[in-house]
mmCIF file of C-alpha atoms in Angstrom:
data_model
loop_
_atom_site.group_PDB
_atom_site.id
_atom_site.type_symbol
_atom_site.label_atom_id
_atom_site.label_comp_id
_atom_site.label_asym_id
_atom_site.label_seq_id
_atom_site.Cartn_x
_atom_site.Cartn_y
_atom_site.Cartn_z
ATOM 1 C CA MET A 1 -2.958 8.483 30.175
ATOM 2 C CA PRO A 2 -2.018 5.245 28.396
ATOM 3 C CA VAL A 3 -4.854 3.211 26.951
ATOM 4 C CA CYS A 4 -4.869 -0.595 27.062
ATOM 5 C CA VAL A 5 -6.524 -2.641 24.346
ATOM 6 C CA CYS A 6 -9.411 -4.790 25.504
ATOM 7 C CA VAL A 7 -10.205 -7.960 23.607
ATOM 8 C CA CYS A 8 -13.368 -9.894 24.300
ATOM 9 C CA VAL A 9 -15.846 -12.297 22.788
ATOM 10 C CA CYS A 10 -18.940 -10.465 21.614
ATOM 11 C CA VAL A 11 -22.053 -12.093 20.178
ATOM 12 C CA CYS A 12 -25.060 -9.851 19.657
ATOM 13 C CA VAL A 13 -27.994 -10.345 17.324
ATOM 14 C CA CYS A 14 -30.905 -7.981 16.803
ATOM 15 C CA HIS A 15 -33.326 -6.905 14.095
ATOM 16 C CA SER A 16 -31.281 -3.915 12.978
ATOM 17 C CA GLY A 17 -27.924 -5.629 12.572
ATOM 18 C CA VAL A 18 -25.500 -8.319 13.685
ATOM 19 C CA TRP A 19 -22.200 -7.782 15.455
ATOM 20 C CA SER A 20 -19.305 -9.999 14.448
ATOM 21 C CA VAL A 21 -18.249 -12.906 16.625
ATOM 22 C CA HIS A 22 -14.910 -13.081 18.487
ATOM 23 C CA GLN A 23 -14.066 -9.439 17.924
ATOM 24 C CA PHE A 24 -12.666 -6.657 20.066
ATOM 25 C CA GLN A 25 -15.168 -4.327 21.678
ATOM 26 C CA TRP A 26 -13.177 -1.121 21.326
ATOM 27 C CA LEU A 27 -10.035 0.429 19.882
ATOM 28 C CA PRO A 28 -7.762 3.272 20.980
ATOM 29 C CA CYS A 29 -7.702 5.952 18.281
ATOM 30 C CA SER A 30 -6.145 9.241 17.432
ATOM 31 C CA PHE A 31 -8.799 11.891 16.785
ATOM 32 C CA ILE A 32 -7.286 14.599 14.598
ATOM 33 C CA ASP A 33 -9.618 17.468 15.341
ATOM 34 C CA GLU A 34 -9.710 20.682 13.316
ATOM 35 C CA ARG A 35 -10.098 24.278 14.314
ATOM 36 C CA VAL A 36 -10.922 26.506 11.355
ATOM 37 C CA PHE A 37 -10.439 30.250 11.770
ATOM 38 C CA LEU A 38 -9.652 33.475 9.924
ATOM 39 C CA ASN A 39 -6.126 34.769 10.371
ATOM 40 C CA LYS A 40 -5.108 38.413 10.590
ATOM 41 C CA ASP A 41 -5.072 38.606 6.776
ATOM 42 C CA ASN A 42 -8.666 37.349 6.680
ATOM 43 C CA HIS A 43 -7.574 34.022 5.138
ATOM 44 C CA THR A 44 -9.004 30.719 6.321
ATOM 45 C CA GLU A 45 -6.564 28.583 8.280
ATOM 46 C CA THR A 46 -6.942 25.134 9.817
ATOM 47 C CA ARG A 47 -5.186 24.046 12.975
ATOM 48 C CA LEU A 48 -4.927 20.294 13.558
ATOM 49 C CA ILE A 49 -5.325 19.111 17.152
ATOM 50 C CA HIS A 50 -4.378 15.518 18.074
ATOM 51 C CA ARG A 51 -6.693 14.182 20.754
ATOM 52 C CA GLU A 52 -7.152 10.884 22.564
ATOM 53 C CA ALA A 53 -10.240 8.954 21.501
ATOM 54 C CA ILE A 54 -11.893 5.550 21.735
ATOM 55 C CA LEU A 55 -13.784 3.750 18.974
ATOM 56 C CA GLN A 56 -16.355 1.702 20.885
ATOM 57 C CA PHE A 57 -18.890 -0.799 19.522
ATOM 58 C CA GLY A 58 -22.189 -1.194 21.333
ATOM 59 C CA GLN A 59 -25.629 0.335 21.652
ATOM 60 C CA LYS A 60 -26.955 3.744 22.544
ATOM 61 C CA GLY A 61 -26.545 4.505 26.240
ATOM 62 C CA ASP A 62 -23.528 2.220 26.811
ATOM 63 C CA ALA A 63 -21.027 3.547 29.326
ATOM 64 C CA PRO A 64 -17.684 4.563 27.831
ATOM 65 C CA VAL A 65 -14.784 2.190 28.492
ATOM 66 C CA ASN A 66 -12.497 5.168 29.081
ATOM 67 C CA ARG A 67 -14.230 8.129 30.682
ATOM 68 C CA ASN A 68 -11.209 10.380 30.164
ATOM 69 C CA ALA A 69 -11.254 10.130 26.348
ATOM 70 C CA ILE A 70 -13.648 11.159 23.598
ATOM 71 C CA THR A 71 -15.790 8.127 22.746
ATOM 72 C CA PHE A 72 -17.086 7.460 19.252
ATOM 73 C CA LEU A 73 -19.805 4.932 20.017
ATOM 74 C CA ILE A 74 -20.736 2.941 16.906
ATOM 75 C CA THR A 75 -24.227 1.489 17.191
ATOM 76 C CA ARG A 76 -25.646 -1.236 14.982
ATOM 77 C CA SER A 77 -26.674 -0.544 11.416
ATOM 78 C CA LYS A 78 -26.764 -2.472 8.147
ATOM 79 C CA LEU A 79 -22.987 -2.079 7.955
ATOM 80 C CA ASP A 80 -20.873 -3.980 10.470
ATOM 81 C CA LEU A 81 -17.429 -2.392 10.550
ATOM 82 C CA LEU A 82 -16.056 -5.349 12.518
ATOM 83 C CA GLN A 83 -16.824 -7.617 9.565
ATOM 84 C CA TYR A 84 -14.161 -5.805 7.543
ATOM 85 C CA VAL A 85 -11.440 -6.592 10.099
ATOM 86 C CA GLU A 86 -12.493 -10.153 10.854
ATOM 87 C CA GLY A 87 -9.627 -12.321 12.068
ATOM 88 C CA VAL A 88 -7.421 -9.317 12.879
ATOM 89 C CA GLU A 89 -6.164 -8.637 16.399
ATOM 90 C CA ALA A 90 -6.792 -5.222 17.894
ATOM 91 C CA GLU A 91 -3.047 -4.698 18.335
ATOM 92 C CA GLN A 92 -2.598 -4.974 14.544
ATOM 93 C CA LEU A 93 -4.838 -1.980 13.803
ATOM 94 C CA LYS A 94 -4.025 1.704 13.663
ATOM 95 C CA CYS A 95 -7.109 3.862 14.101
ATOM 96 C CA GLU A 96 -7.487 7.483 13.033
ATOM 97 C CA LEU A 97 -10.589 9.681 13.261
ATOM 98 C CA HIS A 98 -11.332 12.959 11.480
ATOM 99 C CA ARG A 99 -14.196 15.374 11.073
ATOM 100 C CA TYR A 100 -15.677 15.334 7.569
ATOM 101 C CA SER A 101 -17.009 18.410 5.795
ATOM 102 C CA THR A 102 -19.734 18.126 3.175
ATOM 103 C CA GLU A 103 -18.604 21.540 1.859
ATOM 104 C CA GLY A 104 -22.069 23.038 2.232
ATOM 105 C CA GLY A 105 -23.947 20.101 0.700
ATOM 106 C CA TYR A 106 -26.774 19.132 3.070
ATOM 107 C CA VAL A 107 -28.740 16.082 2.010
ATOM 108 C CA ARG A 108 -31.055 13.966 4.130
ATOM 109 C CA TRP A 109 -29.410 10.558 4.452
ATOM 110 C CA PRO A 110 -32.045 8.096 3.169
ATOM 111 C CA VAL A 111 -32.302 5.628 6.068
ATOM 112 C CA LEU A 112 -35.089 5.065 8.569
ATOM 113 C CA GLY A 113 -35.125 7.687 11.304
ATOM 114 C CA ALA A 114 -32.523 9.914 9.659
ATOM 115 C CA ARG A 115 -32.723 13.632 10.305
ATOM 116 C CA GLU A 116 -32.267 16.489 7.926
ATOM 117 C CA TYR A 117 -28.785 17.312 9.177
ATOM 118 C CA ASN A 118 -25.872 15.130 10.274
ATOM 119 C CA HIS A 119 -22.397 15.615 11.591
ATOM 120 C CA TRP A 120 -19.973 13.387 9.713
ATOM 121 C CA PHE A 121 -16.700 11.775 10.751
ATOM 122 C CA THR A 122 -14.285 9.461 8.963
ATOM 123 C CA CYS A 123 -12.640 6.502 10.653
ATOM 124 C CA ILE A 124 -9.506 5.117 8.978
ATOM 125 C CA LEU A 125 -8.272 1.664 10.006
ATOM 126 C CA ARG A 126 -4.874 0.551 8.737
ATOM 127 C CA HIS A 127 -3.262 -2.824 9.250
ATOM 128 C CA SER A 128 0.106 -2.420 10.946
ATOM 129 C CA ARG A 129 1.762 -4.569 8.248
ATOM 130 C CA GLY A 130 0.059 -2.800 5.343
ATOM 131 C CA LEU A 131 -2.412 -5.603 4.547
ATOM 132 C CA PHE A 132 -5.406 -3.292 4.135
ATOM 133 C CA THR A 133 -6.808 0.200 4.562
ATOM 134 C CA ILE A 134 -10.456 0.837 5.506
ATOM 135 C CA THR A 135 -12.228 4.180 5.531
ATOM 136 C CA SER A 136 -15.712 4.374 7.033
ATOM 137 C CA PHE A 137 -18.094 7.297 7.400
ATOM 138 C CA LEU A 138 -19.692 7.739 10.805
ATOM 139 C CA ARG A 139 -23.032 9.563 10.839
ATOM 140 C CA ARG A 140 -24.111 11.484 13.917
ATOM 141 C CA PRO A 141 -27.651 12.917 13.643
ATOM 142 C CA PHE A 142 -27.994 16.519 14.792
ATOM 143 C CA ASP A 143 -31.110 18.299 16.070
ATOM 144 C CA GLN A 144 -30.227 21.747 14.766
ATOM 145 C CA PRO A 145 -30.950 22.877 11.184
ATOM 146 C CA PRO A 146 -28.037 23.028 8.694
ATOM 147 C CA PRO A 147 -25.803 26.062 9.112
ATOM 148 C CA GLY A 148 -25.636 28.665 6.390
ATOM 149 C CA GLY A 149 -22.436 28.190 4.423
ATOM 150 C CA PRO A 150 -19.807 25.456 4.795
ATOM 151 C CA ASP A 151 -20.251 23.307 7.892
ATOM 152 C CA TYR A 152 -16.575 23.517 8.938
ATOM 153 C CA GLN A 153 -17.069 27.195 9.744
ATOM 154 C CA LYS A 154 -19.527 26.317 12.523
ATOM 155 C CA TRP A 155 -18.403 22.942 13.791
ATOM 156 C CA PRO A 156 -19.346 22.688 17.479
ATOM 157 C CA PRO A 157 -16.487 21.975 19.890
ATOM 158 C CA ILE A 158 -16.225 18.440 21.253
ATOM 159 C CA PRO A 159 -15.455 18.201 24.998
ATOM 160 C CA ASN A 160 -12.753 15.798 26.171
ATOM 161 C CA ARG A 161 -15.152 13.260 27.728
ATOM 162 C CA GLU A 162 -17.913 13.514 25.127
ATOM 163 C CA VAL A 163 -19.715 10.379 23.906
ATOM 164 C CA LEU A 164 -20.648 10.701 20.221
ATOM 165 C CA THR A 165 -23.289 8.147 19.216
ATOM 166 C CA THR A 166 -22.859 7.246 15.543
ATOM 167 C CA THR A 167 -23.674 4.664 12.902
ATOM 168 C CA VAL A 168 -21.586 3.500 9.940
ATOM 169 C CA ALA A 169 -23.076 4.907 6.728
ATOM 170 C CA MET A 170 -20.480 3.940 4.109
ATOM 171 C CA VAL A 171 -17.300 1.859 3.922
ATOM 172 C CA ILE A 172 -14.494 1.615 1.374
ATOM 173 C CA LYS A 173 -11.633 -0.875 1.697
ATOM 174 C CA THR A 174 -8.558 -2.006 -0.196
ATOM 175 C CA GLN A 175 -6.566 -5.141 0.528
ATOM 176 C CA THR A 176 -3.795 -3.933 -1.777
ATOM 177 C CA PRO A 177 -2.657 -0.526 -0.438
ATOM 178 C CA SER A 178 0.846 -1.267 -1.700
ATOM 179 C CA VAL A 179 1.539 -3.633 -4.593
ATOM 180 C CA LYS A 180 4.778 -4.926 -6.087
ATOM 181 C CA ALA A 181 4.218 -6.550 -9.467
ATOM 182 C CA ARG A 182 6.349 -8.187 -12.124
ATOM 183 C CA LEU A 183 6.273 -7.279 -15.797
ATOM 184 C CA LYS A 184 3.701 -8.779 -18.171
ATOM 185 C CA PHE A 185 1.520 -10.137 -15.384
ATOM 186 C CA GLN A 186 -2.175 -9.538 -14.787
ATOM 187 C CA GLN A 187 -2.606 -7.486 -11.618
ATOM 188 C CA LYS A 188 -5.786 -6.908 -9.617
ATOM 189 C CA LEU A 189 -6.083 -3.747 -7.505
ATOM 190 C CA HIS A 190 -8.649 -4.415 -4.798
ATOM 191 C CA CYS A 191 -11.396 -1.916 -3.962
ATOM 192 C CA GLN A 192 -14.551 -2.829 -2.051
ATOM 193 C CA PHE A 193 -17.375 -0.617 -0.838
ATOM 194 C CA ASP A 194 -20.785 -0.744 0.792
ATOM 195 C CA VAL A 195 -23.521 1.709 1.758
ATOM 196 C CA ASP A 196 -26.084 1.325 4.538
ATOM 197 C CA HIS A 197 -29.131 1.565 2.251
ATOM 198 C CA LYS A 198 -30.270 -0.070 -0.977
ATOM 199 C CA GLY A 199 -30.407 1.726 -4.293
ATOM 200 C CA ALA A 200 -27.729 4.257 -3.324
ATOM 201 C CA LYS A 201 -26.818 6.513 -6.245
ATOM 202 C CA VAL A 202 -23.165 5.528 -6.264
ATOM 203 C CA THR A 203 -20.474 6.900 -8.550
ATOM 204 C CA VAL A 204 -17.225 4.941 -8.752
ATOM 205 C CA GLU A 205 -14.082 6.199 -10.459
ATOM 206 C CA TRP A 206 -10.520 4.999 -10.941
ATOM 207 C CA HIS A 207 -7.660 7.385 -11.611
ATOM 208 C CA LYS A 208 -3.938 6.890 -12.041
ATOM 209 C CA GLN A 209 -1.486 9.506 -10.846
ATOM 210 C CA HIS A 210 2.210 9.489 -11.731
ATOM 211 C CA HIS A 211 4.785 12.276 -11.823
ATOM 212 C CA GLY A 212 2.061 14.909 -11.391
ATOM 213 C CA GLU A 213 -0.105 13.606 -14.236
ATOM 214 C CA ARG A 214 -3.596 12.338 -13.441
ATOM 215 C CA THR A 215 -5.478 10.044 -15.845
ATOM 216 C CA LYS A 216 -9.041 8.765 -15.556
ATOM 217 C CA LEU A 217 -9.173 5.006 -16.136
ATOM 218 C CA PHE A 218 -12.783 4.125 -15.362
ATOM 219 C CA SER A 219 -16.051 5.630 -14.150
ATOM 220 C CA TYR A 220 -19.532 4.306 -13.467
ATOM 221 C CA ASN A 221 -22.595 6.272 -12.454
ATOM 222 C CA ARG A 222 -25.359 4.091 -11.057
ATOM 223 C CA ARG A 223 -27.978 6.850 -11.408
ATOM 224 C CA THR A 224 -27.439 7.257 -15.169
ATOM 225 C CA GLY A 225 -26.035 3.785 -15.849
ATOM 226 C CA GLN A 226 -23.209 5.406 -17.826
ATOM 227 C CA THR A 227 -19.816 3.658 -17.939
ATOM 228 C CA GLN A 228 -16.536 5.007 -19.252
ATOM 229 C CA GLY A 229 -13.305 3.059 -19.576
ATOM 230 C CA SER A 230 -12.678 -0.573 -18.691
ATOM 231 C CA GLY A 231 -10.957 -2.732 -16.095
ATOM 232 C CA VAL A 232 -13.848 -3.093 -13.625
ATOM 233 C CA GLY A 233 -16.337 -5.957 -13.857
ATOM 234 C CA LEU A 234 -19.873 -4.604 -13.559
ATOM 235 C CA ARG A 235 -21.215 -7.978 -12.472
ATOM 236 C CA ALA A 236 -18.961 -7.941 -9.407
ATOM 237 C CA PHE A 237 -19.717 -4.244 -8.970
ATOM 238 C CA ALA A 238 -23.276 -5.091 -7.983
ATOM 239 C CA ALA A 239 -21.863 -6.826 -4.880
ATOM 240 C CA GLY A 240 -19.679 -3.836 -3.982
ATOM 241 C CA ASP A 241 -16.511 -5.074 -5.691
ATOM 242 C CA ALA A 242 -15.023 -2.199 -7.676
ATOM 243 C CA SER A 243 -11.580 -3.776 -8.125
ATOM 244 C CA TYR A 244 -9.555 -2.708 -11.142
ATOM 245 C CA THR A 245 -7.576 -5.215 -13.229
ATOM 246 C CA LEU A 246 -4.488 -4.428 -15.272
ATOM 247 C CA ALA A 247 -4.382 -6.916 -18.154
ATOM 248 C CA SER A 248 -0.576 -6.914 -18.467
ATOM 249 C CA THR A 249 1.767 -4.810 -16.372
ATOM 250 C CA MET A 250 4.398 -2.579 -17.963
ATOM 251 C CA ILE A 251 6.926 -0.139 -16.539
ATOM 252 C CA SER A 252 4.464 2.627 -17.393
ATOM 253 C CA SER A 253 1.932 0.905 -15.117
ATOM 254 C CA GLU A 254 3.780 2.274 -12.095
ATOM 255 C CA GLY A 255 2.035 4.963 -10.076
ATOM 256 C CA THR A 256 -0.698 5.640 -7.539
ATOM 257 C CA TYR A 257 -4.115 4.228 -8.395
ATOM 258 C CA ILE A 258 -7.069 5.955 -6.765
ATOM 259 C CA CYS A 259 -10.401 4.214 -6.257
ATOM 260 C CA SER A 260 -13.080 6.730 -5.303
ATOM 261 C CA VAL A 261 -16.701 6.162 -4.307
ATOM 262 C CA SER A 262 -19.199 8.974 -3.886
ATOM 263 C CA VAL A 263 -22.742 9.032 -2.591
ATOM 264 C CA ASN A 264 -23.986 12.561 -2.112
ATOM 265 C CA PRO A 265 -22.806 14.218 0.143
ATOM 266 C CA LEU A 266 -19.974 11.753 0.859
ATOM 267 C CA PHE A 267 -16.784 11.171 -1.095
ATOM 268 C CA ALA A 268 -14.310 8.402 -0.190
ATOM 269 C CA ARG A 269 -11.091 7.228 -1.759
ATOM 270 C CA VAL A 270 -8.351 4.672 -1.217
ATOM 271 C CA ASP A 271 -4.896 5.043 -2.732
ATOM 272 C CA ILE A 272 -2.980 2.048 -4.064
ATOM 273 C CA ASN A 273 0.713 2.363 -4.804
ATOM 274 C CA LEU A 274 1.846 0.063 -7.622
ATOM 275 C CA GLN A 275 5.567 -0.541 -8.037
ATOM 276 C CA ILE A 276 7.116 -2.687 -10.751
ATOM 277 C CA GLU A 277 9.917 -5.011 -9.674
ATOM 278 C CA GLU A 278 11.506 -7.270 -12.262
ATOM 279 C CA PRO A 279 14.401 -9.490 -11.158
ATOM 280 C CA PRO A 280 17.562 -9.675 -13.270
ATOM 281 C CA HIS A 281 18.526 -12.570 -15.522
ATOM 282 C CA VAL A 282 22.156 -13.359 -14.686
ATOM 283 C CA SER A 283 24.629 -15.071 -16.998
ATOM 284 C CA LEU A 284 28.370 -15.556 -17.476
ATOM 285 C CA ASN A 285 30.248 -15.593 -20.764
ATOM 286 C CA VAL A 286 32.035 -18.812 -19.685
ATOM 287 C CA GLY A 287 30.822 -22.262 -18.686
ATOM 288 C CA PRO A 288 31.060 -23.952 -15.263
ATOM 289 C CA SER A 289 34.692 -24.852 -15.981
ATOM 290 C CA LEU A 290 37.213 -22.654 -17.791
ATOM 291 C CA SER A 291 40.502 -24.107 -19.067
ATOM 292 C CA LEU A 292 43.317 -21.713 -19.976
ATOM 293 C CA MET A 293 46.949 -22.084 -20.870
ATOM 294 C CA GLU A 294 49.355 -20.536 -18.402
ATOM 295 C CA GLY A 295 49.923 -16.893 -19.319
ATOM 296 C CA ASN A 296 46.754 -16.564 -21.398
ATOM 297 C CA LYS A 297 44.370 -13.711 -20.693
ATOM 298 C CA ARG A 298 40.555 -13.823 -20.825
ATOM 299 C CA LYS A 299 37.817 -11.251 -20.300
ATOM 300 C CA ILE A 300 35.241 -12.641 -17.830
ATOM 301 C CA VAL A 301 31.812 -11.009 -17.967
ATOM 302 C CA CYS A 302 28.861 -11.280 -15.579
ATOM 303 C CA GLU A 303 25.729 -9.899 -17.201
ATOM 304 C CA ALA A 304 22.589 -8.794 -15.305
ATOM 305 C CA ASN A 305 19.776 -8.295 -17.824
ATOM 306 C CA SER A 306 16.208 -6.966 -17.927
ATOM 307 C CA TYR A 307 15.779 -5.810 -14.325
ATOM 308 C CA TYR A 308 13.780 -2.957 -12.833
ATOM 309 C CA PRO A 309 14.209 -0.588 -11.059
ATOM 310 C CA ARG A 310 17.718 0.432 -12.004
ATOM 311 C CA ASP A 311 19.739 -0.070 -8.819
ATOM 312 C CA VAL A 312 21.642 -3.358 -8.920
ATOM 313 C CA GLU A 313 24.896 -4.549 -7.369
ATOM 314 C CA ILE A 314 27.399 -6.895 -9.034
ATOM 315 C CA ILE A 315 30.246 -8.325 -6.941
ATOM 316 C CA TRP A 316 32.894 -10.828 -8.003
ATOM 317 C CA HIS A 317 34.552 -13.186 -5.477
ATOM 318 C CA GLU A 318 37.404 -15.660 -5.762
ATOM 319 C CA GLN A 319 37.820 -18.708 -3.575
ATOM 320 C CA ASP A 320 40.839 -21.001 -3.206
ATOM 321 C CA PRO A 321 40.419 -24.761 -3.721
ATOM 322 C CA VAL A 322 39.180 -26.674 -0.683
ATOM 323 C CA VAL A 323 42.171 -28.259 1.026
ATOM 324 C CA LEU A 324 41.644 -28.026 4.762
ATOM 325 C CA GLY A 325 38.521 -26.381 6.082
ATOM 326 C CA ALA A 326 36.290 -23.970 4.179
ATOM 327 C CA PRO A 327 38.245 -21.276 2.330
ATOM 328 C CA HIS A 328 36.920 -17.748 2.686
ATOM 329 C CA PRO A 329 35.898 -15.975 -0.527
ATOM 330 C CA ARG A 330 37.650 -12.694 -1.284
ATOM 331 C CA SER A 331 36.256 -9.791 -3.270
ATOM 332 C CA LEU A 332 38.013 -9.032 -6.544
ATOM 333 C CA GLU A 333 39.349 -5.501 -6.749
ATOM 334 C CA ASN A 334 39.861 -5.235 -10.503
ATOM 335 C CA VAL A 335 36.190 -5.454 -11.520
ATOM 336 C CA ILE A 336 34.906 -2.898 -14.037
ATOM 337 C CA LEU A 337 31.210 -2.035 -14.254
ATOM 338 C CA SER A 338 29.617 -0.960 -17.502
ATOM 339 C CA TYR A 339 27.071 1.839 -17.792
ATOM 340 C CA HIS A 340 23.437 0.984 -17.134
ATOM 341 C CA ARG A 341 21.811 0.213 -20.471
ATOM 342 C CA GLU A 342 18.105 0.904 -20.930
ATOM 343 C CA ASN A 343 16.261 -1.719 -22.969
ATOM 344 C CA ARG A 344 13.258 -1.210 -25.251
ATOM 345 C CA ASP A 345 10.842 -2.333 -22.517
ATOM 346 C CA MET A 346 12.407 0.251 -20.154
ATOM 347 C CA THR A 347 14.200 -2.383 -18.071
ATOM 348 C CA PHE A 348 17.948 -2.101 -17.482
ATOM 349 C CA SER A 349 21.079 -4.179 -18.030
ATOM 350 C CA LEU A 350 24.529 -3.979 -16.450
ATOM 351 C CA SER A 351 27.711 -6.025 -16.718
ATOM 352 C CA GLY A 352 30.598 -6.456 -14.321
ATOM 353 C CA PHE A 353 33.801 -7.825 -15.857
ATOM 354 C CA PHE A 354 37.468 -8.379 -15.156
ATOM 355 C CA TYR A 355 40.513 -9.661 -17.069
ATOM 356 C CA LEU A 356 41.848 -12.981 -15.846
ATOM 357 C CA GLN A 357 45.572 -13.744 -16.347
ATOM 358 C CA ALA A 358 46.030 -17.512 -16.080
ATOM 359 C CA ALA A 359 48.648 -18.620 -13.554
ATOM 360 C CA LEU A 360 49.310 -22.164 -12.351
ATOM 361 C CA ARG A 361 48.911 -21.108 -8.714
ATOM 362 C CA ASP A 362 45.321 -20.076 -9.499
ATOM 363 C CA SER A 363 44.288 -23.425 -10.951
ATOM 364 C CA GLY A 364 41.297 -24.840 -9.080
ATOM 365 C CA LYS A 365 40.099 -21.457 -7.897
ATOM 366 C CA LYS A 366 36.373 -20.797 -7.940
ATOM 367 C CA PHE A 367 35.135 -17.427 -9.203
ATOM 368 C CA THR A 368 31.595 -16.329 -8.283
ATOM 369 C CA CYS A 369 29.501 -13.428 -9.519
ATOM 370 C CA SER A 370 26.854 -12.275 -7.025
ATOM 371 C CA VAL A 371 24.005 -10.021 -8.171
ATOM 372 C CA SER A 372 21.762 -8.209 -5.661
ATOM 373 C CA HIS A 373 18.536 -6.374 -6.484
ATOM 374 C CA GLN A 374 15.535 -5.196 -4.463
ATOM 375 C CA SER A 375 13.307 -7.743 -6.215
ATOM 376 C CA LEU A 376 15.428 -10.602 -4.828
ATOM 377 C CA LYS A 377 15.255 -12.068 -1.330
ATOM 378 C CA VAL A 378 18.768 -13.483 -1.759
ATOM 379 C CA PRO A 379 21.410 -12.610 -4.388
ATOM 380 C CA ILE A 380 21.675 -14.625 -7.614
ATOM 381 C CA THR A 381 25.083 -16.301 -7.956
ATOM 382 C CA LYS A 382 26.858 -17.785 -10.967
ATOM 383 C CA SER A 383 30.239 -19.522 -10.662
ATOM 384 C CA PHE A 384 33.004 -21.156 -12.660
ATOM 385 C CA THR A 385 36.187 -23.050 -11.769
ATOM 386 C CA LEU A 386 39.491 -22.121 -13.374
ATOM 387 C CA ILE A 387 41.758 -24.866 -14.715
ATOM 388 C CA VAL A 388 45.259 -23.684 -15.723
ATOM 389 C CA GLU A 389 47.512 -25.899 -17.820
ATOM 390 C CA GLY A 390 51.259 -25.416 -18.185
ATOM 391 C CA GLU A 391 53.311 -26.061 -21.310
ATOM 392 C CA SER A 392 54.769 -29.244 -19.877
ATOM 393 C CA GLN A 393 51.311 -30.671 -19.315
ATOM 394 C CA CYS A 394 50.377 -29.993 -22.939
ATOM 395 C CA ASN A 395 53.608 -31.564 -24.216
ATOM 396 C CA THR A 396 53.062 -34.635 -22.057
ATOM 397 C CA ARG A 397 49.560 -35.147 -23.474
ATOM 398 C CA SER A 398 50.799 -34.703 -27.030
#
């Protein structure tokens, strides 16, 4: 059944936490459940099951807003998930829920009232226009002792109308899930995290992945105090800011940057895709006005230099002099494109040229080179006007 989004004003203050003001009370979500089983060859397989769910904010015992869906009820803790989406409308969020396996690592979560064993879930919130990605860990205390072996082998089934009372234990967020940067600019890749208890033994790492190669850029272990690499300010790190800064972007800076935060037994990551886009520098080999003698021939070149990535389009147009009304430009058919040339900085250059035979009937025509590239909102244009002189005109002047 379709789920409507409810938006309300919510102000709630208590000793254990504060809910945000002017925020939605719940969100429709997709719960991607997992069924792990052994196949006929005795190999472990996982079947993904998409289920309807609600992410609801409130307190223990609240009635579900949709009794026909699974409800993940988030109760107050030190971490307020709504704070991370402040100012965002519910309709702008995409919500996804998953089970989370600790792979057999069972550690008592060090907060007041925590039990020896918890069921864990991840909640991923994405802005519909790609402005941020947030992953939070939802902790659901469980009365039973830890199972022997990996937890995913004995996950209990969740009925369709179940209410799962949880708290937010850890959050990681990036406001730069996709970045387009120019060359030789400083670029900050945002990564923010928080944990629901003080003194958490956090490990933060940055990796870069490109064309199958993975490189470690930075790591910090709060337990040992050991730091490797650079690019992250440790002063800001104390406030949960683990952003990574590229001092000067290059073509080789392109790739996927991974910010990961781990607090045993949890491991979170956000991926940031960095793409270099450098607009072309466009020039002509003639000035704004070109004078030729009738019958003379001239090579006219439009050069697009130092752009990235490689795909670029060069089109030449000609336009008759304005007499009555606005003349329509026509595409030139005799344009020749050079091969893409790769420069030392790995940018590209391309030229589009044609040979112009001067005729008196063409005098006053305007020729325009238009260059399009994905880094440009509108094409770059460069133009010149042709002036053709006949022999009689030259003789008259002399």
